[in-house]
Amino acid sequence: MRVLAAMSGGVDSAVAAARAVDAGHDVTGVHLALSRAGGTLRAGSRGCCTVEDALDARRAADRLGIPFYVWDFSERFRDDVVEDFVSEYRAGRTPNPCMRCNERIKFAAVLEKALDLGFDAVCTGHYALVREGRDGLELHRAHDAAKDQSYVLGVLTAGQLAHTLFPLGETPSKALVRAEAEARGLSVASKPDSHDICFIPDGDTRGWLAERVGAERGQILDQSGEVVGDHDGAHAFTVGQRRGLRLGVPAADGKPRFVLEVRPVSNTVVVGPKEALATSEIAGARFSWAGAPALAAGEEAACDVQIRAHADPVPARARLVDEHDGARVVVRPDIPLDGVAPGQTAVLYRGTRVLGQFTIDRTVSAAPVGV
């Protein structure tokens, strides 16, 4: 096949491209320029898509003997990922920019352009598996549970899976990927993994948001409505947060308090006991299936639900219901979920298979009345 290898400048995408070459594909490398700040440099393991990353990707492509290009997706990344991140926080929700990037950039814009140019598939260094199932292609967890990235790939559709290659999905460990890169003479063999939000390389999300949303002082309330502290902007808080609350009034029982709710309209934050974070039901109208639809309207089925990239999956029952404003996926976990925030992504699994995902827009508390 003609394969476009998305090369971030890291070890994973370099080895994935190398394996695609070994498989006999006609491979071309591409690096995505997602920022107009051309002088941006990497700070250790923070950040990605920098000048250094582009140079590392080019060196890897040269080593593999494949053509290499840089595609400028900075405008679309700004509009579809960065501005979405800001607007979600402004609305009091907790977004996942990696999900949006995979959904709108890497497996929408890039794949669309690749197909238009005559490529058959896009190859990436993600740790996940695409398998042929009874009803078509399926997305599954990677063999290496510690590196599995199926959660952030839960937004992929059946059509996208048909044109996607994940050569690292069956690799038992990241150590073997690094050893392979070393053996191939790839200079990125020992390069640190990126973490945190790539467009906030210093890791100061609160300060970054304050510059764009604005810092406006507001009140922190307990569940009874009593003022127990103040803040410099509700956007800086997320449900489940414990640290950095600066509460001036201690809880009556002396126990720590957590953020229970963010109210952007009134610029207030509500705090309370950990028990009040328990959630018995989540739902979302914005959903997609990773392959064949997992539910029909009115149908209910057993599954596992995962609400964070590195959280443990929880057994649950999911159903697809028709409501006045459209269809919605509703999930009731067997064990109450902790610290669920609107805007988070819930990914549904059956065993290792990813069924689909939805953005949480409604939650039901599992806490007794008065807690």
mmCIF file with all atom_site columns, C-alpha atoms in Angstrom, residues 174-352:
data_model
loop_
_atom_site.group_PDB
_atom_site.id
_atom_site.type_symbol
_atom_site.label_atom_id
_atom_site.label_alt_id
_atom_site.label_comp_id
_atom_site.label_asym_id
_atom_site.label_entity_id
_atom_site.label_seq_id
_atom_site.pdbx_PDB_ins_code
_atom_site.Cartn_x
_atom_site.Cartn_y
_atom_site.Cartn_z
_atom_site.occupancy
_atom_site.B_iso_or_equiv
_atom_site.pdbx_formal_charge
_atom_site.auth_seq_id
_atom_site.auth_comp_id
_atom_site.auth_asym_id
_atom_site.auth_atom_id
_atom_site.pdbx_PDB_model_num
ATOM 1   C CA . LYS A 1 174 ? 8.102   0.374  25.243 1.00 0.00 ? 174 LYS A CA 1
ATOM 2   C CA . ALA A 1 175 ? 11.585  -0.837 26.186 1.00 0.00 ? 175 ALA A CA 1
ATOM 3   C CA . LEU A 1 176 ? 11.540  -3.106 23.135 1.00 0.00 ? 176 LEU A CA 1
ATOM 4   C CA . VAL A 1 177 ? 10.575  -0.164 20.907 1.00 0.00 ? 177 VAL A CA 1
ATOM 5   C CA . ARG A 1 178 ? 13.532  1.852  22.202 1.00 0.00 ? 178 ARG A CA 1
ATOM 6   C CA . ALA A 1 179 ? 15.873  -1.113 21.744 1.00 0.00 ? 179 ALA A CA 1
ATOM 7   C CA . GLU A 1 180 ? 14.644  -1.530 18.175 1.00 0.00 ? 180 GLU A CA 1
ATOM 8   C CA . ALA A 1 181 ? 15.192  2.161  17.472 1.00 0.00 ? 181 ALA A CA 1
ATOM 9   C CA . GLU A 1 182 ? 18.742  1.871  18.810 1.00 0.00 ? 182 GLU A CA 1
ATOM 10  C CA . ALA A 1 183 ? 19.417  -1.166 16.641 1.00 0.00 ? 183 ALA A CA 1
ATOM 11  C CA . ARG A 1 184 ? 18.108  0.696  13.587 1.00 0.00 ? 184 ARG A CA 1
ATOM 12  C CA . GLY A 1 185 ? 20.398  3.642  14.284 1.00 0.00 ? 185 GLY A CA 1
ATOM 13  C CA . LEU A 1 186 ? 17.537  6.072  14.930 1.00 0.00 ? 186 LEU A CA 1
ATOM 14  C CA . SER A 1 187 ? 18.763  9.083  16.916 1.00 0.00 ? 187 SER A CA 1
ATOM 15  C CA . VAL A 1 188 ? 15.455  9.336  18.834 1.00 0.00 ? 188 VAL A CA 1
ATOM 16  C CA . ALA A 1 189 ? 15.957  5.980  20.584 1.00 0.00 ? 189 ALA A CA 1
ATOM 17  C CA . SER A 1 190 ? 16.407  7.563  24.021 1.00 0.00 ? 190 SER A CA 1
ATOM 18  C CA . LYS A 1 191 ? 14.320  10.709 23.487 1.00 0.00 ? 191 LYS A CA 1
ATOM 19  C CA . PRO A 1 192 ? 11.927  11.348 26.418 1.00 0.00 ? 192 PRO A CA 1
ATOM 20  C CA . ASP A 1 193 ? 8.207   10.814 25.893 1.00 0.00 ? 193 ASP A CA 1
ATOM 21  C CA . SER A 1 194 ? 6.063   13.937 25.631 1.00 0.00 ? 194 SER A CA 1
ATOM 22  C CA . HIS A 1 195 ? 3.472   14.550 28.310 1.00 0.00 ? 195 HIS A CA 1
ATOM 23  C CA . ASP A 1 196 ? 1.026   17.217 29.438 1.00 0.00 ? 196 ASP A CA 1
ATOM 24  C CA . ILE A 1 197 ? -0.744  19.474 26.945 1.00 0.00 ? 197 ILE A CA 1
ATOM 25  C CA . CYS A 1 198 ? 1.478   20.031 23.914 1.00 0.00 ? 198 CYS A CA 1
ATOM 26  C CA . PHE A 1 199 ? 0.481   23.661 23.368 1.00 0.00 ? 199 PHE A CA 1
ATOM 27  C CA . ILE A 1 200 ? 1.180   24.534 27.026 1.00 0.00 ? 200 ILE A CA 1
ATOM 28  C CA . PRO A 1 201 ? 4.827   23.356 27.204 1.00 0.00 ? 201 PRO A CA 1
ATOM 29  C CA . ASP A 1 202 ? 5.559   24.918 30.613 1.00 0.00 ? 202 ASP A CA 1
ATOM 30  C CA . GLY A 1 203 ? 2.686   22.967 32.175 1.00 0.00 ? 203 GLY A CA 1
ATOM 31  C CA . ASP A 1 204 ? 1.053   26.072 33.694 1.00 0.00 ? 204 ASP A CA 1
ATOM 32  C CA . THR A 1 205 ? -2.486  25.452 32.464 1.00 0.00 ? 205 THR A CA 1
ATOM 33  C CA . ARG A 1 206 ? -4.010  27.850 34.991 1.00 0.00 ? 206 ARG A CA 1
ATOM 34  C CA . GLY A 1 207 ? -1.767  30.749 33.923 1.00 0.00 ? 207 GLY A CA 1
ATOM 35  C CA . TRP A 1 208 ? -2.221  29.955 30.222 1.00 0.00 ? 208 TRP A CA 1
ATOM 36  C CA . LEU A 1 209 ? -6.014  29.984 30.578 1.00 0.00 ? 209 LEU A CA 1
ATOM 37  C CA . ALA A 1 210 ? -5.982  33.179 32.654 1.00 0.00 ? 210 ALA A CA 1
ATOM 38  C CA . GLU A 1 211 ? -4.325  35.014 29.755 1.00 0.00 ? 211 GLU A CA 1
ATOM 39  C CA . ARG A 1 212 ? -7.039  33.894 27.339 1.00 0.00 ? 212 ARG A CA 1
ATOM 40  C CA . VAL A 1 213 ? -10.172 33.669 29.479 1.00 0.00 ? 213 VAL A CA 1
ATOM 41  C CA . GLY A 1 214 ? -9.329  36.477 31.883 1.00 0.00 ? 214 GLY A CA 1
ATOM 42  C CA . ALA A 1 215 ? -8.808  36.389 35.643 1.00 0.00 ? 215 ALA A CA 1
ATOM 43  C CA . GLU A 1 216 ? -11.958 37.512 37.475 1.00 0.00 ? 216 GLU A CA 1
ATOM 44  C CA . ARG A 1 217 ? -12.243 37.108 41.224 1.00 0.00 ? 217 ARG A CA 1
ATOM 45  C CA . GLY A 1 218 ? -15.161 35.054 42.460 1.00 0.00 ? 218 GLY A CA 1
ATOM 46  C CA . GLN A 1 219 ? -16.427 33.106 45.441 1.00 0.00 ? 219 GLN A CA 1
ATOM 47  C CA . ILE A 1 220 ? -15.964 29.522 46.573 1.00 0.00 ? 220 ILE A CA 1
ATOM 48  C CA . LEU A 1 221 ? -19.107 28.153 48.229 1.00 0.00 ? 221 LEU A CA 1
ATOM 49  C CA . ASP A 1 222 ? -19.916 25.080 50.255 1.00 0.00 ? 222 ASP A CA 1
ATOM 50  C CA . GLN A 1 223 ? -23.007 23.020 49.469 1.00 0.00 ? 223 GLN A CA 1
ATOM 51  C CA . SER A 1 224 ? -25.165 25.180 51.730 1.00 0.00 ? 224 SER A CA 1
ATOM 52  C CA . GLY A 1 225 ? -24.162 28.313 49.833 1.00 0.00 ? 225 GLY A CA 1
ATOM 53  C CA . GLU A 1 226 ? -21.844 29.686 52.527 1.00 0.00 ? 226 GLU A CA 1
ATOM 54  C CA . VAL A 1 227 ? -18.766 31.513 51.245 1.00 0.00 ? 227 VAL A CA 1
ATOM 55  C CA . VAL A 1 228 ? -15.664 29.585 52.304 1.00 0.00 ? 228 VAL A CA 1
ATOM 56  C CA . GLY A 1 229 ? -13.031 31.182 50.063 1.00 0.00 ? 229 GLY A CA 1
ATOM 57  C CA . ASP A 1 230 ? -12.337 33.119 46.901 1.00 0.00 ? 230 ASP A CA 1
ATOM 58  C CA . HIS A 1 231 ? -10.558 32.533 43.606 1.00 0.00 ? 231 HIS A CA 1
ATOM 59  C CA . ASP A 1 232 ? -9.087  34.369 40.616 1.00 0.00 ? 232 ASP A CA 1
ATOM 60  C CA . GLY A 1 233 ? -11.211 32.681 37.958 1.00 0.00 ? 233 GLY A CA 1
ATOM 61  C CA . ALA A 1 234 ? -13.565 29.693 37.895 1.00 0.00 ? 234 ALA A CA 1
ATOM 62  C CA . HIS A 1 235 ? -11.880 28.450 34.702 1.00 0.00 ? 235 HIS A CA 1
ATOM 63  C CA . ALA A 1 236 ? -8.886  27.344 36.783 1.00 0.00 ? 236 ALA A CA 1
ATOM 64  C CA . PHE A 1 237 ? -10.879 24.643 38.601 1.00 0.00 ? 237 PHE A CA 1
ATOM 65  C CA . THR A 1 238 ? -12.168 21.240 37.602 1.00 0.00 ? 238 THR A CA 1
ATOM 66  C CA . VAL A 1 239 ? -14.484 18.769 39.302 1.00 0.00 ? 239 VAL A CA 1
ATOM 67  C CA . GLY A 1 240 ? -12.600 16.509 41.719 1.00 0.00 ? 240 GLY A CA 1
ATOM 68  C CA . GLN A 1 241 ? -9.802  19.013 42.347 1.00 0.00 ? 241 GLN A CA 1
ATOM 69  C CA . ARG A 1 242 ? -8.464  19.128 45.911 1.00 0.00 ? 242 ARG A CA 1
ATOM 70  C CA . ARG A 1 243 ? -5.264  21.161 45.789 1.00 0.00 ? 243 ARG A CA 1
ATOM 71  C CA . GLY A 1 244 ? -4.978  24.905 45.353 1.00 0.00 ? 244 GLY A CA 1
ATOM 72  C CA . LEU A 1 245 ? -8.445  25.759 46.702 1.00 0.00 ? 245 LEU A CA 1
ATOM 73  C CA . ARG A 1 246 ? -7.237  28.359 49.248 1.00 0.00 ? 246 ARG A CA 1
ATOM 74  C CA . LEU A 1 247 ? -10.233 27.880 51.527 1.00 0.00 ? 247 LEU A CA 1
ATOM 75  C CA . GLY A 1 248 ? -10.475 30.327 54.427 1.00 0.00 ? 248 GLY A CA 1
ATOM 76  C CA . VAL A 1 249 ? -13.139 28.382 56.352 1.00 0.00 ? 249 VAL A CA 1
ATOM 77  C CA . PRO A 1 250 ? -12.328 24.791 57.395 1.00 0.00 ? 250 PRO A CA 1
ATOM 78  C CA . ALA A 1 251 ? -14.908 22.025 57.042 1.00 0.00 ? 251 ALA A CA 1
ATOM 79  C CA . ALA A 1 252 ? -16.902 21.246 60.174 1.00 0.00 ? 252 ALA A CA 1
ATOM 80  C CA . ASP A 1 253 ? -15.545 17.679 60.242 1.00 0.00 ? 253 ASP A CA 1
ATOM 81  C CA . GLY A 1 254 ? -11.992 18.807 59.449 1.00 0.00 ? 254 GLY A CA 1
ATOM 82  C CA . LYS A 1 255 ? -11.827 16.658 56.316 1.00 0.00 ? 255 LYS A CA 1
ATOM 83  C CA . PRO A 1 256 ? -10.494 17.859 52.949 1.00 0.00 ? 256 PRO A CA 1
ATOM 84  C CA . ARG A 1 257 ? -12.955 19.354 50.486 1.00 0.00 ? 257 ARG A CA 1
ATOM 85  C CA . PHE A 1 258 ? -13.083 18.875 46.745 1.00 0.00 ? 258 PHE A CA 1
ATOM 86  C CA . VAL A 1 259 ? -14.490 20.818 43.814 1.00 0.00 ? 259 VAL A CA 1
ATOM 87  C CA . LEU A 1 260 ? -18.019 19.534 43.168 1.00 0.00 ? 260 LEU A CA 1
ATOM 88  C CA . GLU A 1 261 ? -19.215 22.043 40.593 1.00 0.00 ? 261 GLU A CA 1
ATOM 89  C CA . VAL A 1 262 ? -17.947 24.932 38.468 1.00 0.00 ? 262 VAL A CA 1
ATOM 90  C CA . ARG A 1 263 ? -20.513 27.631 37.640 1.00 0.00 ? 263 ARG A CA 1
ATOM 91  C CA . PRO A 1 264 ? -19.075 29.859 34.893 1.00 0.00 ? 264 PRO A CA 1
ATOM 92  C CA . VAL A 1 265 ? -22.096 32.181 34.624 1.00 0.00 ? 265 VAL A CA 1
ATOM 93  C CA . SER A 1 266 ? -21.825 33.289 38.263 1.00 0.00 ? 266 SER A CA 1
ATOM 94  C CA . ASN A 1 267 ? -18.043 32.678 38.381 1.00 0.00 ? 267 ASN A CA 1
ATOM 95  C CA . THR A 1 268 ? -18.439 30.531 41.484 1.00 0.00 ? 268 THR A CA 1
ATOM 96  C CA . VAL A 1 269 ? -16.989 27.203 42.551 1.00 0.00 ? 269 VAL A CA 1
ATOM 97  C CA . VAL A 1 270 ? -18.796 24.746 44.849 1.00 0.00 ? 270 VAL A CA 1
ATOM 98  C CA . VAL A 1 271 ? -16.811 22.481 47.170 1.00 0.00 ? 271 VAL A CA 1
ATOM 99  C CA . GLY A 1 272 ? -17.758 19.629 49.458 1.00 0.00 ? 272 GLY A CA 1
ATOM 100 C CA . PRO A 1 273 ? -16.760 16.222 50.862 1.00 0.00 ? 273 PRO A CA 1
ATOM 101 C CA . LYS A 1 274 ? -15.241 13.480 48.748 1.00 0.00 ? 274 LYS A CA 1
ATOM 102 C CA . GLU A 1 275 ? -18.416 11.406 49.139 1.00 0.00 ? 275 GLU A CA 1
ATOM 103 C CA . ALA A 1 276 ? -20.341 14.001 47.145 1.00 0.00 ? 276 ALA A CA 1
ATOM 104 C CA . LEU A 1 277 ? -18.184 13.292 44.080 1.00 0.00 ? 277 LEU A CA 1
ATOM 105 C CA . ALA A 1 278 ? -19.684 9.822  43.619 1.00 0.00 ? 278 ALA A CA 1
ATOM 106 C CA . THR A 1 279 ? -21.584 9.579  40.315 1.00 0.00 ? 279 THR A CA 1
ATOM 107 C CA . SER A 1 280 ? -24.206 6.899  39.601 1.00 0.00 ? 280 SER A CA 1
ATOM 108 C CA . GLU A 1 281 ? -24.978 7.837  35.989 1.00 0.00 ? 281 GLU A CA 1
ATOM 109 C CA . ILE A 1 282 ? -23.358 9.681  33.100 1.00 0.00 ? 282 ILE A CA 1
ATOM 110 C CA . ALA A 1 283 ? -24.766 10.578 29.685 1.00 0.00 ? 283 ALA A CA 1
ATOM 111 C CA . GLY A 1 284 ? -23.792 12.303 26.483 1.00 0.00 ? 284 GLY A CA 1
ATOM 112 C CA . ALA A 1 285 ? -25.467 13.309 23.218 1.00 0.00 ? 285 ALA A CA 1
ATOM 113 C CA . ARG A 1 286 ? -22.234 13.647 21.263 1.00 0.00 ? 286 ARG A CA 1
ATOM 114 C CA . PHE A 1 287 ? -21.157 10.045 20.628 1.00 0.00 ? 287 PHE A CA 1
ATOM 115 C CA . SER A 1 288 ? -19.551 7.853  17.973 1.00 0.00 ? 288 SER A CA 1
ATOM 116 C CA . TRP A 1 289 ? -18.892 4.145  17.448 1.00 0.00 ? 289 TRP A CA 1
ATOM 117 C CA . ALA A 1 290 ? -15.434 2.683  16.816 1.00 0.00 ? 290 ALA A CA 1
ATOM 118 C CA . GLY A 1 291 ? -16.611 0.252  14.161 1.00 0.00 ? 291 GLY A CA 1
ATOM 119 C CA . ALA A 1 292 ? -20.073 -1.266 13.934 1.00 0.00 ? 292 ALA A CA 1
ATOM 120 C CA . PRO A 1 293 ? -22.655 0.479  16.192 1.00 0.00 ? 293 PRO A CA 1
ATOM 121 C CA . ALA A 1 294 ? -22.602 -1.118 19.631 1.00 0.00 ? 294 ALA A CA 1
ATOM 122 C CA . LEU A 1 295 ? -26.171 -0.142 20.530 1.00 0.00 ? 295 LEU A CA 1
ATOM 123 C CA . ALA A 1 296 ? -29.449 0.351  18.702 1.00 0.00 ? 296 ALA A CA 1
ATOM 124 C CA . ALA A 1 297 ? -32.064 2.837  19.887 1.00 0.00 ? 297 ALA A CA 1
ATOM 125 C CA . GLY A 1 298 ? -33.691 1.550  23.072 1.00 0.00 ? 298 GLY A CA 1
ATOM 126 C CA . GLU A 1 299 ? -31.128 -1.220 23.506 1.00 0.00 ? 299 GLU A CA 1
ATOM 127 C CA . GLU A 1 300 ? -29.113 -1.822 26.693 1.00 0.00 ? 300 GLU A CA 1
ATOM 128 C CA . ALA A 1 301 ? -25.898 -3.838 26.988 1.00 0.00 ? 301 ALA A CA 1
ATOM 129 C CA . ALA A 1 302 ? -23.123 -4.678 29.430 1.00 0.00 ? 302 ALA A CA 1
ATOM 130 C CA . CYS A 1 303 ? -19.782 -2.952 28.938 1.00 0.00 ? 303 CYS A CA 1
ATOM 131 C CA . ASP A 1 304 ? -16.888 -1.322 30.769 1.00 0.00 ? 304 ASP A CA 1
ATOM 132 C CA . VAL A 1 305 ? -16.603 2.460  30.982 1.00 0.00 ? 305 VAL A CA 1
ATOM 133 C CA . GLN A 1 306 ? -13.384 4.470  31.290 1.00 0.00 ? 306 GLN A CA 1
ATOM 134 C CA . ILE A 1 307 ? -13.477 8.233  31.941 1.00 0.00 ? 307 ILE A CA 1
ATOM 135 C CA . ARG A 1 308 ? -9.768  9.110  31.901 1.00 0.00 ? 308 ARG A CA 1
ATOM 136 C CA . ALA A 1 309 ? -6.821  7.972  29.804 1.00 0.00 ? 309 ALA A CA 1
ATOM 137 C CA . HIS A 1 310 ? -5.155  6.095  32.663 1.00 0.00 ? 310 HIS A CA 1
ATOM 138 C CA . ALA A 1 311 ? -8.177  5.220  34.784 1.00 0.00 ? 311 ALA A CA 1
ATOM 139 C CA . ASP A 1 312 ? -9.290  1.667  35.438 1.00 0.00 ? 312 ASP A CA 1
ATOM 140 C CA . PRO A 1 313 ? -12.341 0.541  33.441 1.00 0.00 ? 313 PRO A CA 1
ATOM 141 C CA . VAL A 1 314 ? -15.504 0.041  35.496 1.00 0.00 ? 314 VAL A CA 1
ATOM 142 C CA . PRO A 1 315 ? -18.233 -2.541 34.687 1.00 0.00 ? 315 PRO A CA 1
ATOM 143 C CA . ALA A 1 316 ? -21.428 -0.809 33.620 1.00 0.00 ? 316 ALA A CA 1
ATOM 144 C CA . ARG A 1 317 ? -24.684 -0.958 31.686 1.00 0.00 ? 317 ARG A CA 1
ATOM 145 C CA . ALA A 1 318 ? -25.069 1.314  28.664 1.00 0.00 ? 318 ALA A CA 1
ATOM 146 C CA . ARG A 1 319 ? -28.210 2.166  26.723 1.00 0.00 ? 319 ARG A CA 1
ATOM 147 C CA . LEU A 1 320 ? -29.058 4.371  23.756 1.00 0.00 ? 320 LEU A CA 1
ATOM 148 C CA . VAL A 1 321 ? -32.130 6.474  24.416 1.00 0.00 ? 321 VAL A CA 1
ATOM 149 C CA . ASP A 1 322 ? -34.142 8.927  22.338 1.00 0.00 ? 322 ASP A CA 1
ATOM 150 C CA . GLU A 1 323 ? -34.724 12.199 24.167 1.00 0.00 ? 323 GLU A CA 1
ATOM 151 C CA . HIS A 1 324 ? -36.445 15.425 23.128 1.00 0.00 ? 324 HIS A CA 1
ATOM 152 C CA . ASP A 1 325 ? -33.141 16.884 21.890 1.00 0.00 ? 325 ASP A CA 1
ATOM 153 C CA . GLY A 1 326 ? -31.911 13.729 20.123 1.00 0.00 ? 326 GLY A CA 1
ATOM 154 C CA . ALA A 1 327 ? -30.254 10.402 20.897 1.00 0.00 ? 327 ALA A CA 1
ATOM 155 C CA . ARG A 1 328 ? -28.054 10.083 23.965 1.00 0.00 ? 328 ARG A CA 1
ATOM 156 C CA . VAL A 1 329 ? -25.857 7.338  25.418 1.00 0.00 ? 329 VAL A CA 1
ATOM 157 C CA . VAL A 1 330 ? -26.623 6.741  29.104 1.00 0.00 ? 330 VAL A CA 1
ATOM 158 C CA . VAL A 1 331 ? -24.277 4.684  31.279 1.00 0.00 ? 331 VAL A CA 1
ATOM 159 C CA . ARG A 1 332 ? -24.840 3.387  34.812 1.00 0.00 ? 332 ARG A CA 1
ATOM 160 C CA . PRO A 1 333 ? -21.619 2.009  36.333 1.00 0.00 ? 333 PRO A CA 1
ATOM 161 C CA . ASP A 1 334 ? -21.805 -0.947 38.725 1.00 0.00 ? 334 ASP A CA 1
ATOM 162 C CA . ILE A 1 335 ? -19.595 1.058  41.100 1.00 0.00 ? 335 ILE A CA 1
ATOM 163 C CA . PRO A 1 336 ? -20.084 4.842  41.359 1.00 0.00 ? 336 PRO A CA 1
ATOM 164 C CA . LEU A 1 337 ? -17.530 6.851  39.411 1.00 0.00 ? 337 LEU A CA 1
ATOM 165 C CA . ASP A 1 338 ? -15.450 9.457  41.219 1.00 0.00 ? 338 ASP A CA 1
ATOM 166 C CA . GLY A 1 339 ? -14.843 13.056 40.155 1.00 0.00 ? 339 GLY A CA 1
ATOM 167 C CA . VAL A 1 340 ? -16.694 13.088 36.832 1.00 0.00 ? 340 VAL A CA 1
ATOM 168 C CA . ALA A 1 341 ? -16.782 16.469 35.095 1.00 0.00 ? 341 ALA A CA 1
ATOM 169 C CA . PRO A 1 342 ? -18.908 17.626 32.154 1.00 0.00 ? 342 PRO A CA 1
ATOM 170 C CA . GLY A 1 343 ? -16.722 17.766 29.050 1.00 0.00 ? 343 GLY A CA 1
ATOM 171 C CA . GLN A 1 344 ? -14.775 14.614 29.909 1.00 0.00 ? 344 GLN A CA 1
ATOM 172 C CA . THR A 1 345 ? -14.824 11.733 27.443 1.00 0.00 ? 345 THR A CA 1
ATOM 173 C CA . ALA A 1 346 ? -16.279 8.372  28.418 1.00 0.00 ? 346 ALA A CA 1
ATOM 174 C CA . VAL A 1 347 ? -14.986 5.442  26.350 1.00 0.00 ? 347 VAL A CA 1
ATOM 175 C CA . LEU A 1 348 ? -16.923 2.172  26.312 1.00 0.00 ? 348 LEU A CA 1
ATOM 176 C CA . TYR A 1 349 ? -15.182 -1.207 26.091 1.00 0.00 ? 349 TYR A CA 1
ATOM 177 C CA . ARG A 1 350 ? -16.163 -4.856 25.863 1.00 0.00 ? 350 ARG A CA 1
ATOM 178 C CA . GLY A 1 351 ? -13.101 -6.782 26.919 1.00 0.00 ? 351 GLY A CA 1
ATOM 179 C CA . THR A 1 352 ? -10.221 -5.275 24.946 1.00 0.00 ? 352 THR A CA 1
#
